[in-house]
Amino acid sequence: MPFASPTDGMERFFRHDLQHLNAYSASKSPETMPTELAQAIVKLDANENPYGCSPRVYEALNQCPSFNLYPDSTQKEIRQDLAAYTLLPPENIVAGAGSDQIIDLLMRLFIEPEDEIIDLVPSFGMYRFYALLHRGRVIEVARRDDFSVDVEEVKKAITPKTKLIFLANPNNPSGSVTREEDIEYLLGLGVPLVVDEAYYEFYGHTVAGLIKRYDNLLVLRSFSKWAGLAGFRIGYGLFPEPVAAYLMRIKDPYGVSVAAQVAVRASLGDMAWLKARVKDIISERERLFYYLQNVEWLRAFHSQANFVLCQVLDGRAKQLAAELEQKGVLVRYFDRPRLSDCIRISVGRPQDTDKLVETINSIRRY
Ligand SMILES: *Cc1c(COP(=O)(O)O)cnc(C)c1O
């Protein structure tokens, strides 16, 4: 919501450029709903993991002796843990309070007022949000109808002010992916390229191995989706060493809590369990996709992540999201150009898909 008026009260001391910035429209928290409703809700709106985190996270937290001490600002242990997982040296890794915080850090490092980022829309809303907070400009390059990236269009959009290109792979909210040869083409343009791999574990392909060869490749990862730790706020980036070293200098000293570090170690120590849940989600995604594809008034887009984007062919996507919500099923609607006739449905457990199917079937169209 915009401020009342820049000349009123305290508002006149606020940053003027923030007046027109819209808050990021986040998903709905069950805590904000009446309890009976919150308990019955099927929450398919934020790509959270319906199986929760590894049970070992709870055990490890119970045994952790030291929540009274600040975390290690050099991130020694968590960088080692992440190095073992990613097979990159600790010097190439920076952890943060969610990959969102790493996006913010990248803006701090690269964006001066009026500098530009390239956003391959439709995509994840946080790139725009943080760029604007840092007084940057957002240059949008539209994806094709099938949500693939036209790399020639990206090249044309580059100016001397372009500091970062953001590519979510797989992309949120389309679930589509960009081929490695296209990513290499973008890297060849020389501008820092952020490849956001928040859904890597569902997709199985990464470009992290290219960091040795390209000094402009920045890769983002998260524990929110595959590891069920969205509430902990823990993500990380994989960078060429000079970028990682600079980010360590300018980061929030205690961005990653002791609890989050404990949760990461426990999760990485329970890979078999977590991988089995990822597999469950992938097979459920295919079942969900097959169902949606067969609803004649919907068009589902194939996804490599843990959600499925779905076009509502009569255009009434907002109404559909509202009707589903009334019946206890939360999905995501985006009031944005290419997406205004779409909903994004996160993959849940089989019983969640069943409830969604039953609810969609009960909503008559035509
Ligand atoms: C969910 C998501 C993130 C944010 O992850 P956090 O680690 O929870 O901050 C980043 N990028 C994309 C594309 C996402 O969908």
mmCIF file of C-alpha atoms and ligand atoms in Angstrom:
data_model
loop_
_atom_site.group_PDB
_atom_site.id
_atom_site.type_symbol
_atom_site.label_atom_id
_atom_site.label_comp_id
_atom_site.label_asym_id
_atom_site.label_seq_id
_atom_site.Cartn_x
_atom_site.Cartn_y
_atom_site.Cartn_z
ATOM 1 C CA MET A 1 0.000 0.000 0.000
ATOM 2 C CA PRO A 2 1.382 3.463 -0.782
ATOM 3 C CA PHE A 3 2.089 5.826 2.088
ATOM 4 C CA ALA A 4 -0.674 8.266 2.999
ATOM 5 C CA SER A 5 1.163 11.325 1.796
ATOM 6 C CA PRO A 6 4.834 12.196 1.720
ATOM 7 C CA THR A 7 4.175 15.503 3.427
ATOM 8 C CA ASP A 8 2.294 14.042 6.426
ATOM 9 C CA GLY A 9 3.821 13.257 9.802
ATOM 10 C CA MET A 10 6.701 10.835 9.865
ATOM 11 C CA GLU A 11 6.211 10.007 6.196
ATOM 12 C CA ARG A 12 8.046 13.126 5.179
ATOM 13 C CA PHE A 13 11.260 11.620 6.542
ATOM 14 C CA PHE A 14 10.820 8.331 4.644
ATOM 15 C CA ARG A 15 12.754 7.565 1.470
ATOM 16 C CA HIS A 16 10.795 9.182 -1.338
ATOM 17 C CA ASP A 17 11.591 6.470 -3.845
ATOM 18 C CA LEU A 18 9.841 3.865 -1.677
ATOM 19 C CA GLN A 19 6.446 5.522 -2.033
ATOM 20 C CA HIS A 20 5.535 3.582 -5.130
ATOM 21 C CA LEU A 21 7.075 0.276 -4.211
ATOM 22 C CA ASN A 22 4.483 -2.447 -3.744
ATOM 23 C CA ALA A 23 5.000 -5.008 -1.011
ATOM 24 C CA TYR A 24 5.919 -8.461 -2.265
ATOM 25 C CA SER A 25 2.644 -10.369 -2.374
ATOM 26 C CA ALA A 26 3.487 -13.359 -0.228
ATOM 27 C CA SER A 27 1.481 -16.513 0.360
ATOM 28 C CA LYS A 28 -1.151 -16.784 3.072
ATOM 29 C CA SER A 29 -0.041 -18.036 6.507
ATOM 30 C CA PRO A 30 -2.378 -20.438 8.301
ATOM 31 C CA GLU A 31 -1.762 -18.429 11.505
ATOM 32 C CA THR A 32 -3.766 -15.611 9.958
ATOM 33 C CA MET A 33 -6.848 -17.818 9.509
ATOM 34 C CA PRO A 34 -9.478 -19.077 11.970
ATOM 35 C CA THR A 35 -8.123 -22.276 13.594
ATOM 36 C CA GLU A 36 -10.765 -24.738 12.296
ATOM 37 C CA LEU A 37 -10.200 -23.487 8.780
ATOM 38 C CA ALA A 38 -6.401 -23.554 9.076
ATOM 39 C CA GLN A 39 -6.442 -27.213 10.193
ATOM 40 C CA ALA A 40 -8.539 -28.365 7.253
ATOM 41 C CA ILE A 41 -6.719 -26.339 4.674
ATOM 42 C CA VAL A 42 -4.877 -27.954 1.753
ATOM 43 C CA LYS A 43 -2.014 -25.553 1.226
ATOM 44 C CA LEU A 44 -0.806 -25.675 -2.365
ATOM 45 C CA ASP A 45 0.137 -22.012 -2.772
ATOM 46 C CA ALA A 46 3.792 -21.619 -1.745
ATOM 47 C CA ASN A 47 5.681 -24.671 -3.066
ATOM 48 C CA GLU A 48 6.339 -25.836 0.478
ATOM 49 C CA ASN A 49 7.218 -29.439 1.183
ATOM 50 C CA PRO A 50 4.071 -31.266 2.368
ATOM 51 C CA TYR A 51 6.161 -33.942 4.147
ATOM 52 C CA GLY A 52 7.928 -31.444 6.375
ATOM 53 C CA CYS A 53 11.624 -31.635 7.182
ATOM 54 C CA SER A 54 13.714 -34.653 8.135
ATOM 55 C CA PRO A 55 12.791 -36.003 11.599
ATOM 56 C CA ARG A 56 16.500 -35.761 12.409
ATOM 57 C CA VAL A 57 16.207 -31.975 12.406
ATOM 58 C CA TYR A 58 14.045 -32.151 15.548
ATOM 59 C CA GLU A 59 16.490 -34.493 17.307
ATOM 60 C CA ALA A 60 19.475 -32.343 16.414
ATOM 61 C CA LEU A 61 17.775 -29.165 17.634
ATOM 62 C CA ASN A 62 16.960 -30.834 20.954
ATOM 63 C CA GLN A 63 20.588 -31.732 21.431
ATOM 64 C CA CYS A 64 22.015 -28.375 20.404
ATOM 65 C CA PRO A 65 23.585 -26.845 23.527
ATOM 66 C CA SER A 66 24.157 -23.277 22.482
ATOM 67 C CA PHE A 67 21.316 -21.067 21.317
ATOM 68 C CA ASN A 68 22.622 -18.359 23.661
ATOM 69 C CA LEU A 69 25.719 -17.800 21.505
ATOM 70 C CA TYR A 70 25.841 -15.914 18.224
ATOM 71 C CA PRO A 71 26.447 -18.017 15.138
ATOM 72 C CA ASP A 72 29.896 -18.132 13.516
ATOM 73 C CA SER A 73 29.952 -15.166 11.136
ATOM 74 C CA THR A 74 32.611 -16.863 8.965
ATOM 75 C CA GLN A 75 30.176 -19.763 8.376
ATOM 76 C CA LYS A 76 33.053 -22.229 8.671
ATOM 77 C CA GLU A 77 31.036 -25.343 9.467
ATOM 78 C CA ILE A 78 28.024 -24.733 7.267
ATOM 79 C CA ARG A 79 30.239 -23.895 4.299
ATOM 80 C CA GLN A 80 32.047 -27.206 4.846
ATOM 81 C CA ASP A 81 28.748 -29.074 5.039
ATOM 82 C CA LEU A 82 27.554 -27.403 1.844
ATOM 83 C CA ALA A 83 30.896 -28.087 0.163
ATOM 84 C CA ALA A 84 30.461 -31.807 0.813
ATOM 85 C CA TYR A 85 26.955 -31.633 -0.690
ATOM 86 C CA THR A 86 27.714 -29.447 -3.718
ATOM 87 C CA LEU A 87 31.247 -30.752 -4.412
ATOM 88 C CA LEU A 88 32.554 -27.179 -4.603
ATOM 89 C CA PRO A 89 35.169 -25.782 -2.185
ATOM 90 C CA PRO A 90 33.892 -23.833 0.887
ATOM 91 C CA GLU A 91 35.544 -20.680 -0.535
ATOM 92 C CA ASN A 92 32.947 -20.670 -3.316
ATOM 93 C CA ILE A 93 29.956 -20.830 -0.962
ATOM 94 C CA VAL A 94 27.962 -18.201 0.975
ATOM 95 C CA ALA A 95 24.935 -19.088 3.115
ATOM 96 C CA GLY A 96 22.059 -16.769 3.949
ATOM 97 C CA ALA A 97 18.637 -16.485 5.583
ATOM 98 C CA GLY A 98 16.936 -18.057 2.586
ATOM 99 C CA SER A 99 18.153 -17.559 -0.954
ATOM 100 C CA ASP A 100 16.066 -14.376 -0.779
ATOM 101 C CA GLN A 101 18.746 -12.901 1.451
ATOM 102 C CA ILE A 102 21.400 -13.906 -1.072
ATOM 103 C CA ILE A 103 19.437 -12.070 -3.793
ATOM 104 C CA ASP A 104 19.457 -9.002 -1.554
ATOM 105 C CA LEU A 105 23.215 -9.420 -1.003
ATOM 106 C CA LEU A 106 23.855 -9.619 -4.736
ATOM 107 C CA MET A 107 21.973 -6.352 -5.205
ATOM 108 C CA ARG A 108 24.119 -4.786 -2.472
ATOM 109 C CA LEU A 109 27.243 -5.877 -4.290
ATOM 110 C CA PHE A 110 26.256 -5.016 -7.868
ATOM 111 C CA ILE A 111 23.483 -2.414 -7.958
ATOM 112 C CA GLU A 112 24.008 1.320 -7.666
ATOM 113 C CA PRO A 113 21.025 3.648 -8.227
ATOM 114 C CA GLU A 114 19.815 3.495 -11.874
ATOM 115 C CA ASP A 115 21.734 0.289 -12.614
ATOM 116 C CA GLU A 116 19.735 -2.362 -14.460
ATOM 117 C CA ILE A 117 18.835 -5.961 -13.927
ATOM 118 C CA ILE A 118 17.310 -8.131 -16.639
ATOM 119 C CA ASP A 119 14.259 -10.087 -15.475
ATOM 120 C CA LEU A 120 13.070 -12.899 -17.783
ATOM 121 C CA VAL A 121 9.367 -12.530 -17.152
ATOM 122 C CA PRO A 122 7.198 -14.099 -16.008
ATOM 123 C CA SER A 123 9.484 -15.218 -13.203
ATOM 124 C CA PHE A 124 10.112 -15.050 -9.473
ATOM 125 C CA GLY A 125 8.949 -11.709 -8.036
ATOM 126 C CA MET A 126 11.837 -11.183 -5.633
ATOM 127 C CA TYR A 127 14.334 -10.152 -8.310
ATOM 128 C CA ARG A 128 12.211 -7.112 -9.127
ATOM 129 C CA PHE A 129 11.410 -6.412 -5.476
ATOM 130 C CA TYR A 130 15.032 -6.297 -4.298
ATOM 131 C CA ALA A 131 16.257 -4.468 -7.397
ATOM 132 C CA LEU A 132 13.727 -1.694 -6.752
ATOM 133 C CA LEU A 133 14.600 -1.572 -3.040
ATOM 134 C CA HIS A 134 18.196 -0.913 -4.093
ATOM 135 C CA ARG A 135 17.039 1.805 -6.501
ATOM 136 C CA GLY A 136 17.852 -0.291 -9.521
ATOM 137 C CA ARG A 137 15.829 -0.499 -12.721
ATOM 138 C CA VAL A 138 14.133 -3.660 -13.904
ATOM 139 C CA ILE A 139 14.391 -4.383 -17.621
ATOM 140 C CA GLU A 140 11.887 -7.063 -18.552
ATOM 141 C CA VAL A 141 12.550 -9.491 -21.383
ATOM 142 C CA ALA A 142 9.443 -11.561 -22.083
ATOM 143 C CA ARG A 143 9.708 -15.308 -22.388
ATOM 144 C CA ARG A 144 8.159 -17.022 -25.406
ATOM 145 C CA ASP A 145 4.645 -18.486 -25.235
ATOM 146 C CA ASP A 146 6.032 -21.787 -23.970
ATOM 147 C CA PHE A 147 8.034 -19.840 -21.334
ATOM 148 C CA SER A 148 11.370 -20.600 -22.974
ATOM 149 C CA VAL A 149 14.001 -17.838 -22.997
ATOM 150 C CA ASP A 150 14.894 -16.049 -26.216
ATOM 151 C CA VAL A 151 18.614 -15.528 -25.618
ATOM 152 C CA GLU A 152 18.943 -13.164 -28.590
ATOM 153 C CA GLU A 153 16.365 -10.881 -26.964
ATOM 154 C CA VAL A 154 18.395 -10.949 -23.752
ATOM 155 C CA LYS A 155 21.503 -9.913 -25.681
ATOM 156 C CA LYS A 156 19.609 -6.983 -27.227
ATOM 157 C CA ALA A 157 18.435 -5.793 -23.799
ATOM 158 C CA ILE A 158 21.949 -5.450 -22.392
ATOM 159 C CA THR A 159 23.193 -1.887 -21.887
ATOM 160 C CA PRO A 160 26.306 -0.484 -20.160
ATOM 161 C CA LYS A 161 24.137 -0.253 -17.019
ATOM 162 C CA THR A 162 23.192 -3.943 -16.966
ATOM 163 C CA LYS A 163 24.666 -5.491 -13.823
ATOM 164 C CA LEU A 164 22.772 -8.747 -13.351
ATOM 165 C CA ILE A 165 20.656 -11.132 -15.429
ATOM 166 C CA PHE A 166 18.299 -13.364 -13.427
ATOM 167 C CA LEU A 167 17.374 -16.800 -14.750
ATOM 168 C CA ALA A 168 15.337 -19.122 -12.539
ATOM 169 C CA ASN A 169 15.985 -22.696 -13.660
ATOM 170 C CA PRO A 170 13.537 -24.406 -13.355
ATOM 171 C CA ASN A 171 11.519 -21.215 -13.625
ATOM 172 C CA ASN A 172 8.908 -20.201 -11.069
ATOM 173 C CA PRO A 173 5.958 -20.050 -11.810
ATOM 174 C CA SER A 174 6.125 -21.856 -15.167
ATOM 175 C CA GLY A 175 8.139 -24.934 -14.140
ATOM 176 C CA SER A 176 9.960 -24.712 -17.486
ATOM 177 C CA VAL A 177 13.716 -25.124 -17.869
ATOM 178 C CA THR A 178 16.471 -23.516 -19.926
ATOM 179 C CA ARG A 179 18.949 -25.748 -21.768
ATOM 180 C CA GLU A 180 22.580 -25.665 -20.702
ATOM 181 C CA GLU A 181 23.691 -24.469 -24.139
ATOM 182 C CA ASP A 182 21.429 -21.419 -23.808
ATOM 183 C CA ILE A 183 22.852 -20.768 -20.342
ATOM 184 C CA GLU A 184 26.361 -20.937 -21.787
ATOM 185 C CA TYR A 185 25.325 -18.492 -24.504
ATOM 186 C CA LEU A 186 24.105 -16.070 -21.805
ATOM 187 C CA LEU A 187 27.335 -16.550 -19.853
ATOM 188 C CA GLY A 188 29.238 -15.694 -23.010
ATOM 189 C CA LEU A 189 27.600 -12.244 -23.005
ATOM 190 C CA GLY A 190 29.882 -11.383 -20.081
ATOM 191 C CA VAL A 191 27.292 -9.857 -17.725
ATOM 192 C CA PRO A 192 26.907 -11.551 -14.306
ATOM 193 C CA LEU A 193 24.272 -14.260 -14.708
ATOM 194 C CA VAL A 194 22.323 -15.502 -11.685
ATOM 195 C CA VAL A 195 21.001 -19.013 -12.230
ATOM 196 C CA ASP A 196 18.475 -19.567 -9.458
ATOM 197 C CA GLU A 197 18.319 -23.295 -8.769
ATOM 198 C CA ALA A 198 15.800 -23.212 -5.911
ATOM 199 C CA TYR A 199 14.160 -26.309 -7.474
ATOM 200 C CA TYR A 200 17.387 -28.117 -8.444
ATOM 201 C CA GLU A 201 16.665 -31.246 -6.415
ATOM 202 C CA PHE A 202 13.389 -31.813 -8.301
ATOM 203 C CA TYR A 203 15.012 -31.210 -11.685
ATOM 204 C CA GLY A 204 18.340 -32.984 -11.207
ATOM 205 C CA HIS A 205 20.468 -30.759 -13.470
ATOM 206 C CA THR A 206 22.764 -28.015 -12.269
ATOM 207 C CA VAL A 207 25.211 -25.609 -13.876
ATOM 208 C CA ALA A 208 27.286 -25.295 -10.672
ATOM 209 C CA GLY A 209 30.087 -27.216 -12.393
ATOM 210 C CA LEU A 210 30.510 -24.336 -14.847
ATOM 211 C CA ILE A 211 31.617 -21.925 -12.096
ATOM 212 C CA LYS A 212 35.223 -23.077 -12.646
ATOM 213 C CA ARG A 213 34.997 -21.913 -16.270
ATOM 214 C CA TYR A 214 32.921 -18.732 -16.050
ATOM 215 C CA ASP A 215 33.792 -15.923 -13.652
ATOM 216 C CA ASN A 216 30.314 -14.376 -14.176
ATOM 217 C CA LEU A 217 28.197 -17.382 -13.088
ATOM 218 C CA LEU A 218 26.295 -17.036 -9.806
ATOM 219 C CA VAL A 219 24.149 -19.986 -8.671
ATOM 220 C CA LEU A 220 21.449 -19.817 -5.979
ATOM 221 C CA ARG A 221 20.110 -22.758 -3.981
ATOM 222 C CA SER A 222 17.613 -23.177 -1.179
ATOM 223 C CA PHE A 223 16.613 -25.635 1.553
ATOM 224 C CA SER A 224 13.051 -24.298 1.551
ATOM 225 C CA LYS A 225 11.526 -26.543 -1.064
ATOM 226 C CA TRP A 226 13.210 -29.961 -1.298
ATOM 227 C CA ALA A 227 14.374 -30.153 2.337
ATOM 228 C CA GLY A 228 11.165 -28.797 3.887
ATOM 229 C CA LEU A 229 12.924 -25.982 5.748
ATOM 230 C CA ALA A 230 11.056 -22.933 4.405
ATOM 231 C CA GLY A 231 10.310 -21.789 7.963
ATOM 232 C CA PHE A 232 13.981 -21.856 8.919
ATOM 233 C CA ARG A 233 15.056 -19.456 6.177
ATOM 234 C CA ILE A 234 18.152 -21.107 4.830
ATOM 235 C CA GLY A 235 19.627 -20.819 1.359
ATOM 236 C CA TYR A 236 23.050 -20.415 -0.205
ATOM 237 C CA GLY A 237 24.887 -19.287 -3.276
ATOM 238 C CA LEU A 238 27.693 -20.868 -5.285
ATOM 239 C CA PHE A 239 30.050 -18.267 -6.704
ATOM 240 C CA PRO A 240 33.460 -17.748 -8.235
ATOM 241 C CA GLU A 241 35.825 -17.201 -5.321
ATOM 242 C CA PRO A 242 36.275 -13.401 -5.648
ATOM 243 C CA VAL A 243 32.491 -12.885 -5.620
ATOM 244 C CA ALA A 244 32.043 -15.172 -2.600
ATOM 245 C CA ALA A 245 34.842 -13.365 -0.749
ATOM 246 C CA TYR A 246 33.246 -9.972 -1.397
ATOM 247 C CA LEU A 247 29.804 -11.165 -0.370
ATOM 248 C CA MET A 248 31.258 -12.455 2.909
ATOM 249 C CA ARG A 249 32.555 -8.936 3.607
ATOM 250 C CA ILE A 250 29.232 -7.188 3.067
ATOM 251 C CA LYS A 251 26.760 -9.783 4.357
ATOM 252 C CA ASP A 252 24.729 -9.556 7.552
ATOM 253 C CA PRO A 253 27.183 -10.926 10.117
ATOM 254 C CA TYR A 254 24.672 -13.312 11.696
ATOM 255 C CA GLY A 255 22.310 -13.952 8.789
ATOM 256 C CA VAL A 256 22.264 -17.703 9.299
ATOM 257 C CA SER A 257 21.017 -18.710 12.746
ATOM 258 C CA VAL A 258 22.553 -21.475 14.852
ATOM 259 C CA ALA A 259 19.268 -23.367 14.544
ATOM 260 C CA ALA A 260 19.374 -23.153 10.746
ATOM 261 C CA GLN A 261 22.954 -24.445 10.704
ATOM 262 C CA VAL A 262 21.958 -27.380 12.895
ATOM 263 C CA ALA A 263 18.984 -28.062 10.606
ATOM 264 C CA VAL A 264 21.166 -28.090 7.499
ATOM 265 C CA ARG A 265 23.667 -30.542 8.990
ATOM 266 C CA ALA A 266 20.889 -32.865 10.172
ATOM 267 C CA SER A 267 19.190 -32.702 6.758
ATOM 268 C CA LEU A 268 22.373 -33.457 4.825
ATOM 269 C CA GLY A 269 22.881 -36.382 7.186
ATOM 270 C CA ASP A 270 19.504 -37.821 6.191
ATOM 271 C CA MET A 271 19.743 -37.722 2.410
ATOM 272 C CA ALA A 272 18.073 -41.087 1.835
ATOM 273 C CA TRP A 273 14.921 -39.917 3.619
ATOM 274 C CA LEU A 274 14.878 -36.541 1.876
ATOM 275 C CA LYS A 275 15.531 -38.032 -1.555
ATOM 276 C CA ALA A 276 12.667 -40.462 -1.057
ATOM 277 C CA ARG A 277 10.317 -37.515 -0.341
ATOM 278 C CA VAL A 278 11.595 -35.680 -3.433
ATOM 279 C CA LYS A 279 10.811 -38.824 -5.450
ATOM 280 C CA ASP A 280 7.319 -38.980 -3.928
ATOM 281 C CA ILE A 281 6.747 -35.356 -4.920
ATOM 282 C CA ILE A 282 7.980 -35.921 -8.471
ATOM 283 C CA SER A 283 5.682 -38.889 -9.037
ATOM 284 C CA GLU A 284 2.782 -36.964 -7.516
ATOM 285 C CA ARG A 285 3.587 -34.047 -9.830
ATOM 286 C CA GLU A 286 3.147 -36.333 -12.818
ATOM 287 C CA ARG A 287 -0.172 -37.630 -11.463
ATOM 288 C CA LEU A 288 -1.371 -34.063 -10.859
ATOM 289 C CA PHE A 289 -0.227 -32.972 -14.320
ATOM 290 C CA TYR A 290 -2.030 -35.894 -15.966
ATOM 291 C CA TYR A 291 -5.248 -35.027 -14.150
ATOM 292 C CA LEU A 292 -5.065 -31.294 -14.946
ATOM 293 C CA GLN A 293 -4.271 -32.011 -18.570
ATOM 294 C CA ASN A 294 -7.536 -33.920 -18.849
ATOM 295 C CA VAL A 295 -9.751 -31.160 -17.487
ATOM 296 C CA GLU A 296 -11.059 -29.653 -20.706
ATOM 297 C CA TRP A 297 -11.208 -26.059 -19.431
ATOM 298 C CA LEU A 298 -7.614 -26.115 -18.176
ATOM 299 C CA ARG A 299 -4.216 -26.242 -19.868
ATOM 300 C CA ALA A 300 -1.371 -27.497 -17.708
ATOM 301 C CA PHE A 301 2.276 -26.698 -18.446
ATOM 302 C CA HIS A 302 4.785 -29.456 -17.922
ATOM 303 C CA SER A 303 6.981 -28.782 -14.910
ATOM 304 C CA GLN A 304 10.388 -29.844 -13.628
ATOM 305 C CA ALA A 305 9.754 -28.354 -10.175
ATOM 306 C CA ASN A 306 7.278 -29.085 -7.346
ATOM 307 C CA PHE A 307 4.346 -27.152 -8.798
ATOM 308 C CA VAL A 308 2.288 -27.038 -11.972
ATOM 309 C CA LEU A 309 1.193 -23.865 -13.749
ATOM 310 C CA CYS A 310 -2.233 -24.095 -15.225
ATOM 311 C CA GLN A 311 -4.017 -21.827 -17.653
ATOM 312 C CA VAL A 312 -7.771 -21.406 -17.139
ATOM 313 C CA LEU A 313 -9.039 -21.346 -20.695
ATOM 314 C CA ASP A 314 -12.052 -19.125 -20.082
ATOM 315 C CA GLY A 315 -9.704 -16.623 -18.401
ATOM 316 C CA ARG A 316 -11.413 -16.702 -15.002
ATOM 317 C CA ALA A 317 -8.350 -17.800 -13.051
ATOM 318 C CA LYS A 318 -8.800 -15.335 -10.223
ATOM 319 C CA GLN A 319 -12.338 -16.573 -9.629
ATOM 320 C CA LEU A 320 -11.161 -20.173 -9.702
ATOM 321 C CA ALA A 321 -8.476 -19.453 -7.077
ATOM 322 C CA ALA A 322 -11.099 -17.737 -4.909
ATOM 323 C CA GLU A 323 -13.591 -20.611 -5.294
ATOM 324 C CA LEU A 324 -10.910 -23.151 -4.386
ATOM 325 C CA GLU A 325 -9.937 -21.095 -1.357
ATOM 326 C CA GLN A 326 -13.543 -20.996 -0.174
ATOM 327 C CA LYS A 327 -13.534 -24.779 -0.280
ATOM 328 C CA GLY A 328 -10.276 -25.011 1.665
ATOM 329 C CA VAL A 329 -7.726 -25.426 -1.128
ATOM 330 C CA LEU A 330 -5.129 -22.672 -1.455
ATOM 331 C CA VAL A 331 -3.435 -22.153 -4.825
ATOM 332 C CA ARG A 332 -1.462 -19.199 -6.152
ATOM 333 C CA TYR A 333 -2.914 -16.560 -8.448
ATOM 334 C CA PHE A 334 -0.717 -13.816 -9.942
ATOM 335 C CA ASP A 335 -2.267 -10.592 -11.091
ATOM 336 C CA ARG A 336 0.439 -9.991 -13.685
ATOM 337 C CA PRO A 337 0.429 -9.658 -17.498
ATOM 338 C CA ARG A 338 1.209 -13.141 -18.846
ATOM 339 C CA LEU A 339 -0.236 -14.865 -15.784
ATOM 340 C CA SER A 340 -3.618 -13.299 -15.175
ATOM 341 C CA ASP A 341 -5.419 -16.342 -16.632
ATOM 342 C CA CYS A 342 -3.249 -18.862 -14.760
ATOM 343 C CA ILE A 343 -3.034 -20.488 -11.349
ATOM 344 C CA ARG A 344 0.012 -22.208 -9.890
ATOM 345 C CA ILE A 345 -0.633 -25.386 -7.920
ATOM 346 C CA SER A 346 2.059 -26.783 -5.617
ATOM 347 C CA VAL A 347 2.471 -30.539 -5.541
ATOM 348 C CA GLY A 348 1.168 -32.011 -2.287
ATOM 349 C CA ARG A 349 0.723 -35.561 -0.984
ATOM 350 C CA PRO A 350 -1.590 -37.971 -2.827
ATOM 351 C CA GLN A 351 -4.467 -37.093 -0.486
ATOM 352 C CA ASP A 352 -3.919 -33.387 -1.238
ATOM 353 C CA THR A 353 -4.184 -34.052 -4.974
ATOM 354 C CA ASP A 354 -7.349 -36.067 -4.286
ATOM 355 C CA LYS A 355 -8.894 -33.156 -2.390
ATOM 356 C CA LEU A 356 -7.928 -30.728 -5.157
ATOM 357 C CA VAL A 357 -9.371 -33.009 -7.837
ATOM 358 C CA GLU A 358 -12.605 -33.491 -5.910
ATOM 359 C CA THR A 359 -12.875 -29.733 -5.404
ATOM 360 C CA ILE A 360 -12.160 -28.850 -9.045
ATOM 361 C CA ASN A 361 -14.683 -31.458 -10.157
ATOM 362 C CA SER A 362 -17.283 -29.886 -7.875
ATOM 363 C CA ILE A 363 -16.777 -26.488 -9.501
ATOM 364 C CA ARG A 364 -18.931 -26.456 -12.563
ATOM 365 C CA ARG A 365 -17.761 -24.536 -15.596
ATOM 366 C CA TYR A 366 -19.816 -23.718 -18.681
HETATM 367 C C1 LIG B 1 11.057 -20.135 -3.376
HETATM 368 C C2 LIG B 1 12.068 -19.533 -4.272
HETATM 369 C C3 LIG B 1 13.205 -18.915 -3.747
HETATM 370 C C4 LIG B 1 13.291 -18.523 -2.305
HETATM 371 O O1 LIG B 1 13.821 -19.388 -1.507
HETATM 372 P P1 LIG B 1 14.156 -19.072 0.008
HETATM 373 O O2 LIG B 1 15.411 -19.852 0.166
HETATM 374 O O3 LIG B 1 13.011 -19.586 0.792
HETATM 375 O O4 LIG B 1 14.374 -17.606 0.216
HETATM 376 C C5 LIG B 1 14.157 -18.421 -4.605
HETATM 377 N N1 LIG B 1 13.986 -18.511 -5.937
HETATM 378 C C6 LIG B 1 12.910 -19.087 -6.462
HETATM 379 C C7 LIG B 1 12.763 -19.156 -7.936
HETATM 380 C C8 LIG B 1 11.910 -19.592 -5.654
HETATM 381 O O5 LIG B 1 10.801 -20.093 -6.195
#
